Short mmCIF file of C-alpha atoms and ligand atoms in Angstrom, two decimals:
data_model
loop_
_atom_site.label_atom_id
_atom_site.label_comp_id
_atom_site.label_asym_id
_atom_site.label_seq_id
_atom_site.Cartn_x
_atom_site.Cartn_y
_atom_site.Cartn_z
CA MET A 115 0.02 -0.09 -0.26
CA LEU A 116 1.39 3.23 -1.00
CA LEU A 117 0.16 6.13 1.46
CA ASP A 118 -0.02 9.88 0.63
CA PRO A 119 0.78 11.96 3.87
CA ASN A 120 -1.37 14.81 2.27
CA PHE A 121 -4.42 12.89 3.26
CA PRO A 122 -4.58 12.76 7.05
CA GLU A 123 -6.96 9.82 7.17
CA GLN A 124 -3.67 8.11 5.06
CA LEU A 125 -1.55 8.83 8.03
CA ASP A 126 -3.93 7.64 10.32
CA ARG A 127 -3.64 4.20 8.77
CA VAL A 128 0.23 4.22 9.72
CA LEU A 129 -0.79 4.29 13.39
CA LYS A 130 -3.28 1.82 12.93
CA ILE A 131 -0.80 -0.65 11.25
CA PHE A 132 1.51 -0.10 13.87
CA ARG A 133 -1.15 -0.98 16.49
CA GLN A 134 -1.42 -4.44 14.62
CA SER A 135 2.36 -4.92 15.26
CA THR A 136 3.42 -4.17 11.81
CA PRO A 137 6.08 -2.04 10.34
CA VAL A 138 5.65 0.70 7.91
CA SER A 139 8.26 2.41 5.64
CA LEU A 140 8.54 6.06 6.13
CA PRO A 141 10.66 8.85 4.66
CA THR A 142 13.37 10.47 6.34
CA GLU A 143 15.59 13.40 5.11
CA THR A 144 18.52 10.65 4.69
CA VAL A 145 16.93 7.36 3.34
CA TYR A 146 13.56 5.45 3.76
CA GLY A 147 13.32 3.90 7.02
CA LEU A 148 11.59 0.73 8.03
CA ALA A 149 9.69 1.89 11.11
CA ALA A 150 8.16 0.12 14.07
CA PRO A 151 7.25 0.82 17.75
CA LEU A 152 10.26 0.51 20.04
CA ASN A 153 8.12 -1.12 22.77
CA ASP A 154 6.81 -3.81 20.32
CA GLU A 155 8.95 -6.91 20.03
CA LYS A 156 6.47 -8.53 17.50
CA ALA A 157 6.56 -5.35 15.17
CA ILE A 158 10.64 -5.37 15.47
CA ALA A 159 10.59 -9.17 14.79
CA LYS A 160 9.02 -8.21 11.52
CA VAL A 161 11.41 -5.65 10.75
CA PHE A 162 14.33 -8.17 10.95
CA SER A 163 12.51 -10.75 8.88
CA LEU A 164 11.33 -8.38 6.25
CA LYS A 165 14.91 -7.04 5.71
CA ASN A 166 16.17 -10.45 6.01
CA ARG A 167 18.61 -8.98 8.74
CA PRO A 168 20.35 -10.87 11.45
CA THR A 169 19.09 -10.13 14.85
CA PHE A 170 22.61 -9.40 16.35
CA HIS A 171 22.62 -5.98 14.03
CA PRO A 172 21.09 -3.40 16.03
CA LEU A 173 18.33 -0.83 15.25
CA ILE A 174 18.55 2.98 15.79
CA VAL A 175 15.84 4.51 17.83
CA HIS A 176 13.90 7.65 16.44
CA VAL A 177 12.77 10.23 18.85
CA LEU A 178 10.77 13.77 18.11
CA ASP A 179 13.06 15.48 20.31
CA TRP A 180 15.50 15.18 23.46
CA MET A 181 12.37 15.09 25.76
CA MET A 182 11.15 11.84 24.08
CA ALA A 183 14.71 10.33 24.32
CA GLU A 184 15.74 11.26 27.91
CA SER A 185 13.99 8.38 29.41
CA TYR A 186 15.55 5.74 27.37
CA VAL A 187 19.26 6.54 28.31
CA ASP A 188 20.97 6.29 31.61
CA ASP A 189 23.21 9.43 31.42
CA CYS A 190 24.09 12.30 28.83
CA SER A 191 27.23 13.95 28.97
CA GLU A 192 27.68 17.53 28.27
CA LEU A 193 29.34 16.97 24.99
CA ALA A 194 26.47 14.92 23.71
CA LYS A 195 24.26 17.68 24.67
CA ILE A 196 26.33 20.14 22.77
CA LEU A 197 26.03 17.87 19.77
CA ILE A 198 22.09 17.41 20.33
CA ARG A 199 21.71 21.37 20.42
CA ALA A 200 23.67 21.85 17.31
CA PHE A 201 22.37 18.97 15.01
CA TRP A 202 19.07 17.93 16.28
CA PRO A 203 16.49 17.63 14.57
CA GLY A 204 19.07 16.19 11.87
CA PRO A 205 21.12 13.38 10.40
CA LEU A 206 23.55 13.16 13.40
CA SER A 207 22.88 9.93 15.40
CA LEU A 208 24.28 9.41 19.06
CA MET A 209 25.26 6.20 20.89
CA LEU A 210 24.38 6.44 24.55
CA LYS A 211 24.09 4.19 27.37
CA ARG A 212 20.61 2.71 27.27
CA LYS A 213 18.19 2.40 30.06
CA LYS A 214 17.82 -1.55 30.27
CA SER A 215 14.20 -1.56 31.43
CA LYS A 216 13.17 0.88 28.44
CA VAL A 217 14.98 -0.27 25.57
CA PRO A 218 14.65 -3.92 24.67
CA ASP A 219 17.67 -6.62 24.06
CA LEU A 220 16.43 -6.99 20.31
CA VAL A 221 16.71 -3.27 19.43
CA THR A 222 20.46 -3.16 20.61
CA GLY A 223 21.56 -6.37 19.78
CA GLY A 224 22.32 -7.18 23.66
CA SER A 225 24.63 -4.06 23.83
CA ASP A 226 24.62 -1.64 26.67
CA PHE A 227 24.48 1.25 24.31
CA VAL A 228 21.73 2.58 22.13
CA VAL A 229 21.68 4.85 18.95
CA LEU A 230 19.30 7.73 19.02
CA ARG A 231 18.51 9.54 16.00
CA CYS A 232 16.02 12.79 15.86
CA PRO A 233 14.87 12.98 12.15
CA LYS A 234 14.10 16.18 10.34
CA HIS A 235 11.40 14.96 7.68
CA PRO A 236 8.12 16.76 8.43
CA VAL A 237 6.36 13.30 7.66
CA PHE A 238 8.32 11.16 10.12
CA ARG A 239 8.09 13.84 12.68
CA ASN A 240 4.29 13.89 12.28
CA ILE A 241 3.82 10.23 12.98
CA LEU A 242 6.33 10.24 15.82
CA SER A 243 4.43 13.24 17.48
CA ARG A 244 1.28 11.46 16.88
CA TRP A 245 2.50 8.08 17.96
CA ASN A 246 4.16 9.88 20.77
CA SER A 247 6.65 7.18 21.63
CA PRO A 248 10.10 6.16 19.95
CA LEU A 249 9.92 4.02 16.62
CA VAL A 250 13.06 2.17 15.34
CA ALA A 251 13.84 2.49 11.62
CA PRO A 252 16.62 0.75 9.94
CA SER A 253 16.92 1.79 6.14
CA ALA A 254 14.20 0.15 4.14
CA ASN A 255 16.27 -2.10 2.34
CA ARG A 256 16.87 -5.99 2.29
CA PHE A 257 20.39 -6.75 4.23
CA SER A 258 23.51 -5.33 2.94
CA GLY A 259 21.46 -4.04 -0.14
CA ILE A 260 21.36 -0.31 -1.51
CA SER A 261 19.42 2.24 0.77
CA PRO A 262 15.98 3.27 -0.67
CA THR A 263 15.81 7.15 -1.30
CA ASP A 264 12.31 7.13 -2.74
CA CYS A 265 9.29 5.08 -2.16
CA TYR A 266 9.21 3.09 -5.57
CA SER A 267 12.85 1.65 -4.48
CA VAL A 268 11.25 0.77 -1.30
CA LEU A 269 8.55 -1.09 -2.92
CA LYS A 270 10.94 -2.85 -5.05
CA GLU A 271 13.19 -3.78 -2.07
CA LEU A 272 10.48 -4.78 0.48
CA GLY A 273 7.15 -5.28 -1.47
CA PRO A 274 7.91 -8.89 -2.64
CA PHE A 275 8.53 -9.77 0.85
CA GLY A 276 5.28 -8.79 2.29
CA LEU A 277 5.75 -4.92 3.27
CA GLU A 278 2.34 -3.73 4.43
CA ALA A 279 2.82 -0.01 3.39
CA VAL A 280 5.07 2.84 2.61
CA VAL A 281 4.47 6.56 3.00
CA ASP A 282 5.25 8.58 -0.06
CA GLY A 283 7.39 11.56 1.15
CA GLY A 284 9.21 12.22 -2.25
CA GLU A 285 12.93 12.00 -2.62
CA CYS A 286 15.14 11.98 0.32
CA ALA A 287 16.93 15.45 0.23
CA LEU A 288 20.14 14.18 1.61
CA GLY A 289 20.37 10.83 0.16
CA LEU A 290 23.20 9.37 2.62
CA GLU A 291 22.43 7.84 6.35
CA SER A 292 22.95 9.60 9.40
CA THR A 293 26.44 10.16 10.91
CA ILE A 294 26.94 7.88 13.86
CA VAL A 295 28.87 9.32 16.96
CA ARG A 296 29.98 7.66 20.05
CA ILE A 297 31.14 10.19 23.07
CA ASP A 298 34.31 8.46 24.69
CA SER A 299 35.13 10.82 27.05
CA ASP A 300 34.79 14.94 27.77
CA THR A 301 37.65 15.35 25.33
CA LYS A 302 37.06 12.66 22.69
CA ILE A 303 34.38 11.56 20.40
CA SER A 304 34.26 8.60 17.53
CA ILE A 305 32.64 8.84 14.39
CA LEU A 306 31.64 5.10 14.20
CA ARG A 307 29.53 5.59 10.79
CA HIS A 308 30.39 8.54 8.21
CA GLY A 309 27.18 10.00 6.96
CA ALA A 310 25.45 13.03 5.99
CA VAL A 311 26.95 15.36 8.67
CA SER A 312 30.60 15.51 7.73
CA ALA A 313 33.47 15.45 10.49
CA GLU A 314 34.34 18.97 9.39
CA GLN A 315 30.72 20.10 10.31
CA ILE A 316 31.24 18.18 13.77
CA LYS A 317 34.66 19.76 14.41
CA GLU A 318 33.26 23.31 14.04
CA ILE A 319 30.74 23.09 16.88
CA LEU A 320 32.90 21.34 19.49
CA PRO A 321 34.68 23.13 22.25
CA ASP A 322 38.65 23.66 21.96
CA GLY A 323 40.48 20.44 22.90
CA VAL A 324 38.08 17.81 21.78
CA ARG A 325 39.49 15.53 19.43
CA VAL A 326 37.26 13.61 16.93
CA PHE A 327 38.46 10.13 16.03
CA SER A 328 37.32 8.68 12.70
CA GLY A 329 37.74 5.49 10.92
CA VAL A 330 36.96 3.24 13.46
CA THR A 331 38.00 -0.26 12.47
CA ASP A 332 36.00 -2.36 15.23
CA LYS A 333 34.13 -5.09 13.39
CA ASN A 334 31.33 -4.32 15.66
CA ALA A 335 31.04 -0.65 14.66
CA PRO A 336 27.85 0.51 12.90
CA GLY A 337 27.65 -0.19 9.27
CA SER A 338 30.78 -1.77 9.41
CA LEU A 339 30.13 -5.00 7.56
CA GLU A 340 32.69 -5.50 5.10
CA LYS A 341 29.96 -6.02 2.26
CA HIS A 342 27.03 -3.41 2.49
CA TYR A 343 25.21 -0.99 0.15
CA SER A 344 25.84 -3.46 -2.83
CA PRO A 345 24.21 -3.65 -5.99
CA ALA A 346 23.67 -7.07 -7.79
CA LYS A 347 26.07 -6.00 -10.45
CA LYS A 348 29.70 -6.11 -9.89
CA LEU A 349 30.90 -2.79 -8.55
CA TYR A 350 34.70 -1.85 -9.31
CA PHE A 351 35.86 0.88 -6.63
CA ILE A 352 38.86 2.73 -8.30
CA GLU A 353 41.46 4.35 -6.20
CA ALA A 354 44.35 4.72 -8.25
CA GLU A 355 45.17 4.28 -11.98
CA GLU A 356 46.80 0.71 -11.56
CA ASP A 357 43.27 -0.43 -10.11
CA LEU A 358 41.94 -0.26 -13.62
CA LYS A 359 44.58 -2.23 -15.31
CA LYS A 360 42.88 -5.48 -13.96
CA LEU A 361 39.96 -4.70 -16.77
CA THR A 362 40.34 -5.27 -20.32
CA LYS A 363 39.35 -2.60 -23.01
CA SER A 364 36.67 -4.83 -24.01
CA GLU A 365 35.09 -5.20 -20.62
CA LEU A 366 35.46 -1.46 -19.97
CA LYS A 367 33.24 -0.93 -23.04
CA GLU A 368 30.28 -2.95 -21.42
CA MET A 369 30.57 -0.83 -18.31
CA ALA A 370 29.33 2.36 -16.70
CA LEU A 371 31.79 4.93 -15.33
CA LEU A 372 30.62 6.57 -12.21
CA LYS A 373 32.36 9.79 -10.92
CA VAL A 374 31.38 11.48 -7.60
CA LEU A 375 32.57 14.86 -8.83
CA GLU A 376 33.21 16.04 -12.14
CA LYS A 377 36.82 16.86 -11.24
CA ASP A 378 37.71 13.27 -9.86
CA ALA A 379 39.94 11.09 -11.51
CA SER A 380 41.11 13.73 -14.23
CA TRP A 381 43.45 10.83 -15.35
CA ILE A 382 40.62 8.28 -16.48
CA ASP A 383 39.97 8.15 -20.09
CA GLU A 384 36.25 8.20 -20.33
CA SER A 385 36.06 7.34 -23.70
CA LEU A 386 37.10 3.72 -22.80
CA PHE A 387 33.44 3.16 -21.24
CA LYS A 388 30.00 2.63 -22.62
CA ASN A 389 28.74 5.68 -20.86
CA ARG A 390 29.75 7.93 -17.84
CA PHE A 391 27.82 9.35 -14.80
CA ILE A 392 28.69 12.12 -12.71
CA LEU A 393 26.93 12.79 -9.55
CA SER A 394 27.71 16.60 -9.22
CA THR A 395 29.01 18.23 -12.30
CA ARG A 396 29.28 21.45 -10.46
CA ASN A 397 31.70 19.57 -8.03
CA SER A 398 28.96 19.71 -4.81
CA ASP A 399 29.48 16.93 -2.34
CA ILE A 400 26.26 17.27 -1.09
CA GLU A 401 24.48 17.37 -4.56
CA ALA A 402 26.63 14.14 -5.21
CA ALA A 403 25.35 12.58 -1.90
CA SER A 404 21.57 13.26 -2.61
CA ARG A 405 21.93 11.50 -5.94
CA PHE A 406 24.27 8.77 -4.60
CA PHE A 407 21.96 5.65 -4.02
CA ARG A 408 19.46 6.56 -6.66
CA VAL A 409 21.96 6.50 -9.33
CA ILE A 410 23.67 3.25 -8.23
CA ARG A 411 20.33 1.52 -8.16
CA ARG A 412 19.41 2.72 -11.55
CA LEU A 413 22.62 1.74 -13.16
CA ASP A 414 22.13 -1.62 -11.15
CA GLU A 415 18.77 -2.08 -12.69
CA SER A 416 19.88 -1.07 -16.25
CA LYS A 417 20.26 -3.78 -18.85
CA VAL A 418 22.83 -1.61 -20.96
CA TYR A 419 25.82 -1.95 -18.50
CA LYS A 420 27.28 -5.29 -17.31
CA ALA A 421 28.80 -3.60 -14.49
CA ILE A 422 29.97 -0.53 -12.72
CA VAL A 423 33.36 1.40 -12.32
CA ALA A 424 33.10 3.87 -9.57
CA CYS A 425 36.14 6.38 -8.90
CA ALA A 426 37.17 7.35 -5.39
CA THR A 427 36.56 11.06 -4.57
CA ALA A 428 38.47 13.41 -2.20
CA ASN A 429 38.38 12.39 1.43
CA LYS A 430 36.75 15.37 2.79
CA GLY A 431 33.38 16.51 3.53
CA LEU A 432 30.69 13.97 2.46
CA GLY A 433 33.36 12.26 0.34
CA VAL A 434 34.44 10.31 3.32
CA ALA A 435 30.86 8.96 3.66
CA ILE A 436 30.80 8.48 -0.16
CA ASN A 437 33.96 6.56 -0.67
CA ASP A 438 33.33 4.42 2.46
CA ARG A 439 29.90 2.99 0.87
CA LEU A 440 31.56 2.59 -2.63
CA LEU A 441 34.27 0.54 -0.99
CA ARG A 442 31.79 -1.84 0.74
CA ALA A 443 29.70 -1.72 -2.33
CA SER A 444 32.48 -3.28 -4.22
CA LYS A 445 32.78 -6.59 -1.84
O1 TXA B 796 19.88 7.97 8.49
C1 TXA B 796 19.77 6.90 9.06
O2 TXA B 796 20.33 6.48 10.21
C2 TXA B 796 18.66 5.79 8.70
C3 TXA B 796 17.25 6.36 8.66
C4 TXA B 796 16.29 5.23 8.14
O3 TXA B 796 17.16 7.05 9.74
N1 TXA B 796 18.84 4.72 9.47
C5 TXA B 796 19.69 3.75 9.35
O4 TXA B 796 19.57 2.64 9.86
O5 TXA B 796 20.57 3.88 8.56
P1 TXA B 796 20.21 1.30 9.70
O6 TXA B 796 19.76 0.16 10.65
O7 TXA B 796 20.47 0.85 8.25
O8 TXA B 796 21.81 1.71 10.08
C6 TXA B 796 22.07 1.65 11.42
C7 TXA B 796 23.45 1.16 11.84
C8 TXA B 796 23.82 -0.24 11.81
O9 TXA B 796 24.89 -0.62 11.00
C9 TXA B 796 23.59 -0.67 13.08
O10 TXA B 796 24.41 -1.88 13.17
C10 TXA B 796 23.99 0.48 13.91
O11 TXA B 796 23.63 1.78 12.97
N2 TXA B 796 23.52 0.62 15.13
C11 TXA B 796 22.43 0.85 15.65
N3 TXA B 796 22.17 0.62 16.86
C12 TXA B 796 23.33 0.41 17.56
C13 TXA B 796 23.81 0.07 18.54
N4 TXA B 796 23.11 0.33 19.84
N5 TXA B 796 25.14 -0.38 18.76
C14 TXA B 796 26.02 -0.31 17.61
N6 TXA B 796 25.44 -0.19 16.57
C15 TXA B 796 24.21 0.24 16.23
MG1 MG B 797 21.10 0.36 6.34
#
């Protein structure tokens, strides 16, 4: 069922479906989520099975504001409050100590920490405020697949597996998942998943002397599955000229070249490929991010290309999050 948020009675449907312990896909400003009530283990079990996701893989808890979040965490440091004031509502998720009696084990994979996110999308916020309690929402794709950034992609991903409904909130403005941050001490934080808020943006608002650690290699870190965000087609991630040498000219002729920014990989001979795609011809990492999953999905579905050759972009701004996803998509 495709629901239109412009009709209040269609949004009422969402609440009704939640009451039947069934998840609904909702738009966020990052990617579409598969939402279910936090306190309903039956609905959460359906989230895992619809996504074909192993249950040790924890879910992000979505709240309307800090007031809604407060009673679900054990303590909140000054640094966390600074980040919340700067970025909520918006795509910065925070890992905090969970209150065990309020956040089920199933949601955190048994961990003592819960990841909290306060989405900005008006449709998601409307539902949260009417439900008046947190919702879990992983991205609405099958496990290790490409995150959906419009409702039709959600239907393609999860429709065949019994998704009950998706609310059409248009295309996601940002197009990359939220950035996940852990507070390690009063002077150190770690970026566990790079996403729609860049490390530079975070550093800008932190007090002097706080270090931002990124590139966590912990195997259990969020989004740290080696293979993730993957198309069905082979995607080659090219970081240097020699990476291209593994492919023959006749193979390249059947492939799509994907560049993040026009100015990336200026050494590459674009005429070797069947076609080229550039996520931002005006070299904007924000524009590139907003088109990223949509273009990968289209190239994956196209019958014209046998494979995708994606070039690394500069590791700054949203380029860090994009490179991270391209690398995992290539596995
Ligand atoms: O932008 C987003 O964050 C989107 C939208 C729908 O809000 N959601 C999203 O959820 O990306 P998901 O489940 O696709 O990715 C969340 C990542 C996963 O890699 C998960 O392992 C990690 O966050 N995660 C969630 N809770 C965690 C926890 N308590 N401890 C460690 N990792 C956690
Ligand atoms: Mg995901």
